[in-house]
Coordinates of C-alpha atoms and ligand atoms in Angstrom, one line a residue:
X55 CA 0.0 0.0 0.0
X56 CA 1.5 3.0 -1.1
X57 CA 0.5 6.8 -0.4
X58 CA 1.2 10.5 -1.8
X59 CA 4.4 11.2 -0.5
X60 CA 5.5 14.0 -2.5
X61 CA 2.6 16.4 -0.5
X62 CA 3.2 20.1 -0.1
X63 CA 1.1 21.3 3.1
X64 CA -0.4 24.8 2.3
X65 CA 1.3 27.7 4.3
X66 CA -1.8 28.2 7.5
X67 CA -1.3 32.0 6.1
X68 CA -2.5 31.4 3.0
X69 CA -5.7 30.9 4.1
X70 CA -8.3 27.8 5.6
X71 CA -9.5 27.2 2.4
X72 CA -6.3 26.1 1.3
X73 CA -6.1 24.1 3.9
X74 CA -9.2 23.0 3.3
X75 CA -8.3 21.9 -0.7
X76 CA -5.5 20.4 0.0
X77 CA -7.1 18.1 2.9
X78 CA -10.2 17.2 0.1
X79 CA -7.6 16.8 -2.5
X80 CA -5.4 14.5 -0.7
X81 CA -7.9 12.2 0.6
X82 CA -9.6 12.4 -2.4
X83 CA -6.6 11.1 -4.1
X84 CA -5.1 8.8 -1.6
X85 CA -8.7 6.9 0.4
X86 CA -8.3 3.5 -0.6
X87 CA -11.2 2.4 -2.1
X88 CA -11.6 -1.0 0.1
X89 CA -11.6 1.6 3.4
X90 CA -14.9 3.6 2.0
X91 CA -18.1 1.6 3.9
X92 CA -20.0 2.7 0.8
X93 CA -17.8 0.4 -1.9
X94 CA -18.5 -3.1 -3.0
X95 CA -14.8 -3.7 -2.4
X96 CA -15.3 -2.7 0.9
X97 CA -13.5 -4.9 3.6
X98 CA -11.7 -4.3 7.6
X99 CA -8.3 -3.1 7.0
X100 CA -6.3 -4.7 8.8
X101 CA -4.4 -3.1 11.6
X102 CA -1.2 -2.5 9.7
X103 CA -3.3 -1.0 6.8
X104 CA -5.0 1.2 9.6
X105 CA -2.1 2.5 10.8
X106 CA -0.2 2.9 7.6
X107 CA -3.0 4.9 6.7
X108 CA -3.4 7.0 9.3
X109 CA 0.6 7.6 9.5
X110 CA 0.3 8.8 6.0
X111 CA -2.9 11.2 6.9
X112 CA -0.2 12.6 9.8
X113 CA 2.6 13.0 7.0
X114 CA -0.2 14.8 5.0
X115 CA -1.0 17.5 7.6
X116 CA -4.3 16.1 8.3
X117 CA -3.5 14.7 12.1
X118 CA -1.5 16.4 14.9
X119 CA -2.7 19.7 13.4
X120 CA -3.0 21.5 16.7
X121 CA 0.3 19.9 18.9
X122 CA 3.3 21.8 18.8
X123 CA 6.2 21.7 16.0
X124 CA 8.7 20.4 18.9
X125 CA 6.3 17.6 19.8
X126 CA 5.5 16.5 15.9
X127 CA 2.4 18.8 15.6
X128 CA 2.0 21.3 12.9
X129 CA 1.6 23.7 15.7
X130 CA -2.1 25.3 13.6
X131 CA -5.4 26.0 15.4
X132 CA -8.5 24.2 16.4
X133 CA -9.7 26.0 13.4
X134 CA -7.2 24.5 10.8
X135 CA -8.3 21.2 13.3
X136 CA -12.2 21.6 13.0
X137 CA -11.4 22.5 8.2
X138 CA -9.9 18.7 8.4
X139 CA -12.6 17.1 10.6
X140 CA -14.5 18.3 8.0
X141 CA -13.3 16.7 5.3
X142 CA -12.9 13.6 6.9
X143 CA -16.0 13.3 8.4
X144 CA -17.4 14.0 4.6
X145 CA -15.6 10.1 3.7
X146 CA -16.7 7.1 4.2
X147 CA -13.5 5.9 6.0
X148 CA -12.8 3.9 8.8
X149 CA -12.6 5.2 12.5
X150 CA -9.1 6.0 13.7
X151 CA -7.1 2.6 15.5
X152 CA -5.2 5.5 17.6
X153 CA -7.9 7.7 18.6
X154 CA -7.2 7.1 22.5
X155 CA -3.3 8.0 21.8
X156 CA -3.8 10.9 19.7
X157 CA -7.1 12.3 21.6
X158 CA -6.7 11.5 25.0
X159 CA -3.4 10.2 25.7
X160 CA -2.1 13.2 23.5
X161 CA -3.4 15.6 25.1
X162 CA -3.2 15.0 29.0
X163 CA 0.4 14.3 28.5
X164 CA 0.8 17.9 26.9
X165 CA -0.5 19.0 29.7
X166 CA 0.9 17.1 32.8
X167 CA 3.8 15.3 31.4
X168 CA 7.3 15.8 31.9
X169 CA 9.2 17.4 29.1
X170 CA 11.3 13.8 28.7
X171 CA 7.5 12.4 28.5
X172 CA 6.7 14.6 25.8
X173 CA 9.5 14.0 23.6
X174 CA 9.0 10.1 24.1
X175 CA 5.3 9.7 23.7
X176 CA 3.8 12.8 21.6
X177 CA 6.1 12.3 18.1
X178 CA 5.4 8.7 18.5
X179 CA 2.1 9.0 18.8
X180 CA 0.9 10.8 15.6
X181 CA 3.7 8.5 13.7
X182 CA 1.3 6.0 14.6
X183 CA 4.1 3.6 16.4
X184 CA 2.6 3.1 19.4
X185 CA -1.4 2.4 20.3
X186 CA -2.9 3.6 23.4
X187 CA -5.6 2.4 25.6
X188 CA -7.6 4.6 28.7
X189 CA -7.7 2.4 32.3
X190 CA -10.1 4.4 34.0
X191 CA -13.3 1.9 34.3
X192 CA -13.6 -0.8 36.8
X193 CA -16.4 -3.1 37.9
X194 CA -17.3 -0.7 40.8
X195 CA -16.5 2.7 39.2
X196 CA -18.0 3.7 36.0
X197 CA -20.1 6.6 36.4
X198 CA -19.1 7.0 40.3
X199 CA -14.8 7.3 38.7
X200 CA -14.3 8.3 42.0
X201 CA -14.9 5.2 43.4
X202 CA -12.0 3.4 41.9
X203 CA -9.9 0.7 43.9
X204 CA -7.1 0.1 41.6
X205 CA -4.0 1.3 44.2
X206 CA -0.6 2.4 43.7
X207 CA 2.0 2.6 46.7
X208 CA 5.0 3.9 46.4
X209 CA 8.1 1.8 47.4
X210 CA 11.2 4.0 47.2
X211 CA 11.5 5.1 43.4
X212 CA 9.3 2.9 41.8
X213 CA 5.2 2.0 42.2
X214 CA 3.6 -1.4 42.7
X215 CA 0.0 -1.3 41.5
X216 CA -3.0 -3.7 42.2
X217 CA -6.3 -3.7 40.9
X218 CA -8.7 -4.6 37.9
X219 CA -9.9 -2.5 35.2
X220 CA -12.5 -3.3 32.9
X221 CA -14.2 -1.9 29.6
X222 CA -10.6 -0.9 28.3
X223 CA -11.0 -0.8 24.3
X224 CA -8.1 -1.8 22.7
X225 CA -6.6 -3.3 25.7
X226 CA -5.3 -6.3 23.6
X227 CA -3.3 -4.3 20.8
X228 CA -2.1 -1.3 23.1
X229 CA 2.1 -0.7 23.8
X230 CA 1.2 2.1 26.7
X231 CA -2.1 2.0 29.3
X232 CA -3.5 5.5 30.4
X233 CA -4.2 4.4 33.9
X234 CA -6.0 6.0 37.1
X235 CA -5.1 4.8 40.3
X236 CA -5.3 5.2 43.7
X237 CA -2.7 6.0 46.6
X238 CA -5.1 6.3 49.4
X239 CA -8.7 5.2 50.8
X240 CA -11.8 4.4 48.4
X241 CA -13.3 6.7 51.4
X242 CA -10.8 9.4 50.0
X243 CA -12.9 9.6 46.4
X244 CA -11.1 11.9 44.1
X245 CA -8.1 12.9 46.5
X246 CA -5.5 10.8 46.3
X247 CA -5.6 9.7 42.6
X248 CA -2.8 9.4 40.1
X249 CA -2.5 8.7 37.0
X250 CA 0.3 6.6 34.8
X251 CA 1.8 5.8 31.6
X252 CA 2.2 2.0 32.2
X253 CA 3.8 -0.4 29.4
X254 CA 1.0 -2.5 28.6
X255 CA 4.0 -5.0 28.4
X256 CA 4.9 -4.9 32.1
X257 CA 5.1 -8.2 33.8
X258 CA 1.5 -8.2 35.7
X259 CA -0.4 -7.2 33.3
X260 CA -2.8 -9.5 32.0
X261 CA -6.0 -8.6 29.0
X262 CA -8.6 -11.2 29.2
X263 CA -10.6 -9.8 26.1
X264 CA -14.4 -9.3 26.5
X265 CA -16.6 -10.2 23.7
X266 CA -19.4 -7.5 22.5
X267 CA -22.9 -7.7 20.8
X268 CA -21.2 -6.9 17.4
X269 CA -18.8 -10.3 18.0
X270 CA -16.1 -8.1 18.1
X271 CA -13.6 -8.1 20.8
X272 CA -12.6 -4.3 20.7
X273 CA -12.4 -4.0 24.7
X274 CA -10.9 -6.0 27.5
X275 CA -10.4 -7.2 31.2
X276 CA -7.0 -5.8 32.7
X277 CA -6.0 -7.0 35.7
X278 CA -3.0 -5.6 37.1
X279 CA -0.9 -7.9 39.6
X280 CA 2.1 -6.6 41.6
X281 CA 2.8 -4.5 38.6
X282 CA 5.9 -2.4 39.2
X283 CA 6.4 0.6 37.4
X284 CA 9.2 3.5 37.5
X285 CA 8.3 7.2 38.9
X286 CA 9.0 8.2 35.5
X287 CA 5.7 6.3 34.3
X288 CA 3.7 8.9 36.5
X289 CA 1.8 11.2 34.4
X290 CA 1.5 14.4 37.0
X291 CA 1.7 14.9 40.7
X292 CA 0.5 12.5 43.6
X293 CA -3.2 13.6 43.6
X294 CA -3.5 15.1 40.6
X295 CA -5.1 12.0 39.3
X296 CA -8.8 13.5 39.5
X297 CA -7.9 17.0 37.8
X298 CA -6.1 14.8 35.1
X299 CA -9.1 12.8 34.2
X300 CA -11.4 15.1 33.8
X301 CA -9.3 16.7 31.6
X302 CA -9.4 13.5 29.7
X303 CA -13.6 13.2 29.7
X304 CA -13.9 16.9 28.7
X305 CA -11.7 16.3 26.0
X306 CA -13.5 13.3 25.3
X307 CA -16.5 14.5 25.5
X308 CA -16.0 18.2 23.7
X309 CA -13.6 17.8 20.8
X310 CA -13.0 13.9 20.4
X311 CA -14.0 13.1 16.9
X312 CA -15.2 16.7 16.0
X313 CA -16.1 14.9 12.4
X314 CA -18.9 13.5 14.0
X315 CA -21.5 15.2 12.4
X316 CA -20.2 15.4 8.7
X317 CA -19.6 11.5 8.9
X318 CA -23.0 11.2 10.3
X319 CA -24.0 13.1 7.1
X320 CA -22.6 11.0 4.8
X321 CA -23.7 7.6 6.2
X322 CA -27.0 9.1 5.9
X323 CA -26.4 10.3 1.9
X324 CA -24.8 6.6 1.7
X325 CA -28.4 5.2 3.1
X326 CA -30.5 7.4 0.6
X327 CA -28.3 6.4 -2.0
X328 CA -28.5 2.6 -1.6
X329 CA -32.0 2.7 -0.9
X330 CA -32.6 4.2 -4.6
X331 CA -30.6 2.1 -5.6
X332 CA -33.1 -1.2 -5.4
X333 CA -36.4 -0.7 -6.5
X334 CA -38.2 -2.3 -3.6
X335 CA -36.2 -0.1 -0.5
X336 CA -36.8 2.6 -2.8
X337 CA -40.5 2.1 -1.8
X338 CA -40.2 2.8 1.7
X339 CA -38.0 6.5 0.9
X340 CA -41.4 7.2 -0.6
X341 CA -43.4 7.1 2.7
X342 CA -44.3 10.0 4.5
X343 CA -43.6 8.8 8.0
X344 CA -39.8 7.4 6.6
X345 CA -39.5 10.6 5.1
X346 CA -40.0 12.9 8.0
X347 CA -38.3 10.4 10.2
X348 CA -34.9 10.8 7.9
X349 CA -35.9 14.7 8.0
X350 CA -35.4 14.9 11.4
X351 CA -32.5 13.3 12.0
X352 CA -31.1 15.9 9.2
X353 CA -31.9 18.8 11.3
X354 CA -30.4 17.1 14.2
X355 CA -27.4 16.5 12.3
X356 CA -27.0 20.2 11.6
X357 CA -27.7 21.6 15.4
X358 CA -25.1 19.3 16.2
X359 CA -22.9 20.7 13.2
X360 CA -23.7 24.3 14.8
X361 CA -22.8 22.1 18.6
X362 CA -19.4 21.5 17.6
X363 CA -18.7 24.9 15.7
X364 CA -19.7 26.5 19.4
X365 CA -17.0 24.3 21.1
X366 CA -14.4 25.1 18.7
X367 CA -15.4 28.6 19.3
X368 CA -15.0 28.8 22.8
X369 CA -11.9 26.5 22.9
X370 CA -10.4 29.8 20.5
X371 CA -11.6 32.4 23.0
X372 CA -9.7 30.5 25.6
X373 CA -12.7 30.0 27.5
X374 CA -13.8 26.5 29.3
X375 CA -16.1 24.3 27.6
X376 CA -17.6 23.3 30.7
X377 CA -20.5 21.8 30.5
X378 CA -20.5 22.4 26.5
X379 CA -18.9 19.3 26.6
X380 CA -21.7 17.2 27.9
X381 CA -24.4 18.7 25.5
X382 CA -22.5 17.7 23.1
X383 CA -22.0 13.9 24.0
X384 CA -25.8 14.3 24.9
X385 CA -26.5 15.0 21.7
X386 CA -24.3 13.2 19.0
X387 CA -24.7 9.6 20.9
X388 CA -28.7 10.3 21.1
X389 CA -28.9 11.3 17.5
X390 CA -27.0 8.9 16.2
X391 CA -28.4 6.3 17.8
X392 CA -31.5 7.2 16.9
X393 CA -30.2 7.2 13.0
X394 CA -28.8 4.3 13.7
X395 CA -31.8 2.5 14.5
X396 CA -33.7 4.1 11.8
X397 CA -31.1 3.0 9.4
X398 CA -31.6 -0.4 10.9
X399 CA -35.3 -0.5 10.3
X400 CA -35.2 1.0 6.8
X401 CA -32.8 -1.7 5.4
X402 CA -34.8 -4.7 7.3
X403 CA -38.0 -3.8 5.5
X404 CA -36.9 -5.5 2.3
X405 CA -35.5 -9.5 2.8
X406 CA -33.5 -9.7 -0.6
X407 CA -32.3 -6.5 -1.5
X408 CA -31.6 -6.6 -5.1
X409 CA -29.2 -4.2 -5.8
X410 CA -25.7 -4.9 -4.7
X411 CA -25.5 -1.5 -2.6
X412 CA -28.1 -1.9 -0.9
X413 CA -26.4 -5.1 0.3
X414 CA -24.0 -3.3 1.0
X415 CA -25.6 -0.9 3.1
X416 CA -27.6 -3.6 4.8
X417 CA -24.0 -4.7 6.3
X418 CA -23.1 -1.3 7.5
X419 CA -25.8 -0.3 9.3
X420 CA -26.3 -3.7 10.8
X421 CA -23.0 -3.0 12.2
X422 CA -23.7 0.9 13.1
X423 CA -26.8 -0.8 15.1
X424 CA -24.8 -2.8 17.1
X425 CA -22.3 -0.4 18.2
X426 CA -24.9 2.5 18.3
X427 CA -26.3 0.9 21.0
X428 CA -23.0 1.5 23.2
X429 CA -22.7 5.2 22.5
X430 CA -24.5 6.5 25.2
X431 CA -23.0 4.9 27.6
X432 CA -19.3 5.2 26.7
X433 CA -17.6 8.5 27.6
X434 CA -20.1 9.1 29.8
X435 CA -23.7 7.8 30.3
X436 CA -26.6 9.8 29.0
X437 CA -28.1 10.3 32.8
X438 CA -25.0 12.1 34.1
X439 CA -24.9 14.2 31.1
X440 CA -28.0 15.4 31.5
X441 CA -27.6 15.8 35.2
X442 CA -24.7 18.2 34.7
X443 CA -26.6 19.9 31.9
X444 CA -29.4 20.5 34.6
X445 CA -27.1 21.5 37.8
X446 CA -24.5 23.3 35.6
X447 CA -26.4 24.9 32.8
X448 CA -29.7 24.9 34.3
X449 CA -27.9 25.5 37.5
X450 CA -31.1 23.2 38.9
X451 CA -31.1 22.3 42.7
X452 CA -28.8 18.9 43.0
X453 CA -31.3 15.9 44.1
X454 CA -30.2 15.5 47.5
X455 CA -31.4 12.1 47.7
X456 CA -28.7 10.9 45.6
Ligands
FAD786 C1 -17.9 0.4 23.9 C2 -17.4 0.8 25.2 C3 -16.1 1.2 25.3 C4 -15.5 1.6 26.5 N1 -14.2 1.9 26.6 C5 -13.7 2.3 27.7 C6 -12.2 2.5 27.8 O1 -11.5 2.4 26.8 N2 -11.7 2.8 29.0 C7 -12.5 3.0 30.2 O2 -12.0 3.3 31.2 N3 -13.8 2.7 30.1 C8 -14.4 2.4 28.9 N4 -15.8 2.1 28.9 C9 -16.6 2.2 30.1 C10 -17.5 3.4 30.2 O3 -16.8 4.5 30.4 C11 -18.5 3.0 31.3 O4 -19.2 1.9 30.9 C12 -19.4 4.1 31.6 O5 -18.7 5.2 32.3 C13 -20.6 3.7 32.5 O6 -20.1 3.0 33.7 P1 -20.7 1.6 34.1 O7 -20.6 0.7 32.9 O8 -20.0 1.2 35.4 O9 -22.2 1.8 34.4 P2 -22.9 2.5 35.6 O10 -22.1 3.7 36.0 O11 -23.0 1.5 36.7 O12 -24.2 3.0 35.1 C14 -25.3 2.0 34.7 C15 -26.6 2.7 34.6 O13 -26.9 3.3 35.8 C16 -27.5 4.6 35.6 N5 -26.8 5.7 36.3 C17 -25.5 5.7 36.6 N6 -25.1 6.8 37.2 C18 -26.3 7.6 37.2 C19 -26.5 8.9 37.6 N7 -25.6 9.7 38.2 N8 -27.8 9.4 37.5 C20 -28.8 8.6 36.9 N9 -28.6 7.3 36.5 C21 -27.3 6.8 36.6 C22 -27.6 4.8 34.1 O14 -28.8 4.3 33.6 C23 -26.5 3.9 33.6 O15 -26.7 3.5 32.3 C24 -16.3 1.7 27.7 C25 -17.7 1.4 27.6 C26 -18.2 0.9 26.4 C27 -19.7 0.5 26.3

């Protein structure tokens, strides 16, 4: 698999619709056509192809835009970010396999790391040699994070941690685990937490992987057994833990995968398409309740278009998202799980879809369904979004029987 390598990244002065050509032009040129969801040569890449691909995006200017030149980055703005998003969101193409590194991982180290951490981790990162996953679940403490058990003492220069996480995607494939612990007392809640940048290679560790709905076996168990760890795997102070992961679930929450609703745009040209494409799916786009059902999730698309623009806008003012971040996991896991499911019921109306697209699209949405179903709880349930939306935004009284 080979990519454009000769590529000449637009000068950020000339303008964002320069950057915004060259970003359509590349991908334009480059997308395989087996990685679009909407070709009959459509199949998984592999993880090698994943990452070859995404390593070439990041050669292109297309990843990393907003991380400093000393890190790797192109050192632009969310702006230059958001004119990328985009474009990618506009493809058909598949989800990144580094998201945690580059999004989360990324990120928090920026922000709490050592300089030496910095220049180890961040380059590596959007060169794609490294995958990432985020230990911060565990049977006990999803939603209640401050609940966690997982414990780290300190025993002279190094750390032994104990504990179990659980729900940690990628798990299986990732070099380096994002990890919350504790140093105290459950009883302590969020004092006393730190966080780590463990090897996922460290004698210990064991992934027992958990299968999903979809067959897929995308997250894991991790149990963590006498592990022992250097301070130099600490990301941040002792009991800067909390501070440090919330950082990570606004940042999830507000400005991972800002090409949300452009990609959600396209699946949804990609179901129109296939539908016209076969005479008897075709059918059902001709009903009224269909039609105003796909209308709907349209405008919903587009408020959460005008969602995201608000974020960016605020993050460029320097001013907190806040709760910004919430509304907007609200709001793209509800709609597209709502698409999702309407997706699902338009393609099951017809048994044997004629037309090979529509086949096609029978596949992919089966698949969407699945996942879809898992979007409003990961990165945050729906309920505690819309309970911060109500104490924060609302500024609501707090129930006090909670
Ligand atoms: C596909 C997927 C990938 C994931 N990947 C990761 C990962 O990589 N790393 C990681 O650390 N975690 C990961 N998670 C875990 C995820 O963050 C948790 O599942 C989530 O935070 C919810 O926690 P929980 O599962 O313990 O459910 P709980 O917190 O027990 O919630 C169960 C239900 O209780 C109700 N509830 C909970 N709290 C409240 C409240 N305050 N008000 C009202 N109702 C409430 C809601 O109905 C909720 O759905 C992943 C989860 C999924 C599904």
């Amino acid at each position: 698999m080979s990519f454009d390598t000769t590529v000449v990244i637009p000068d950020p002065a000339s303008g964002r619709d320069a950057y915004r050509r060259h970003a359509r032009q590349w991908l334009a040129a480059n997308l395989p056509d087996y990685m679009r969801s909407d070709s009959l040569n459509y199949r998984t890449p592999t993880l090698q192809e994943s990452s070859a691909w995404e390593a070439a995006m990041y050669r292109a200017g297309l990843a990393g835009m907003t991380w400093p030149k000393e890190y790797g980055g192109y050192g632009l703005s969310l702006r230059e970010h958001l004119v990328v998003n985009k474009e990618i969101g506009s493809l058909p193409m598949p989800e990144s396999v580094s998201s945690i590194g580059k999004e989360l991982a990324g990120p928090i180290i920026m922000a709490v790391g050592t300089e030496e951490q910095k220049r180890t981790f961040l380059p590596a990162i959007l060169a794609i040699e490294n995958y990432w996953c985020q230990g911060f679940s565990e049977p006990g403490a999803g939603s209640d994070l401050a609940g966690l058990r997982t414990k780290a003492t300190q025993e002279g220069d190094v750390w032994r941690i104990n504990g179990q996480k659980i729900w940690t995607s990628g798990a299986a494939k990732a070099h380096y685990c994002l990890l919350l612990t504790r140093t105290g007392t459950v009883a302590d809640k969020h004092r006393g937490l730190l966080m780590f940048a463990v090897p996922m290679d460290t004698p210990g560790i064991r992934v027992v992987p958990i299968k999903s709905i979809d067959g897929k076996e995308s997250f894991a168990e991790v149990f963590f057994d006498n592990v022992i760890v250097p301070d130099s795997a600490r990301l941040g102070a002792p009991d800067e833990g909390w501070d440090a992961a919330i950082r990570v679930l606004s940042i999830e929450r507000a400005t991972n995968r800002m090409y949300r609703p452009w990609r959600f745009e396209c699946e949804l040209r990609q179901l129109v398409r296939a539908c016209l494409s076969d005479a008897e799916l075709a059918k059902v786009l001709d009903d009224g309740y269909y039609q105003r059902r796909i209308g709907q999730i349209a405008a919903e698309i587009d408020g959460l278009k005008g969602l995201i623009e608000a974020v960016v806008d605020h993050l460029m003012r320097d001013r907190p998202v806040g709760a910004l971040g919430s509304l907007n996991k609200l709001y793209w896991s509800e709609c597209h799980q709502a698409f999702a499911g309407l997706a699902m019921d338009i393609v099951s109306r017809v048994h044997d879809c004629s037309s090979p697209l529509a086949r096609r699209a029978r596949k992919h949405f089966t698949t969407a369904y699945l996942f879809a179903r898992a979007e409003t709880i990961y990165a945050g349930v729906t309920e505690v979004q819309l309970d911060i939306i109500a104490q924060r935004i609302l500024k609501l009284p707090m129930d006090v029987q909670k």
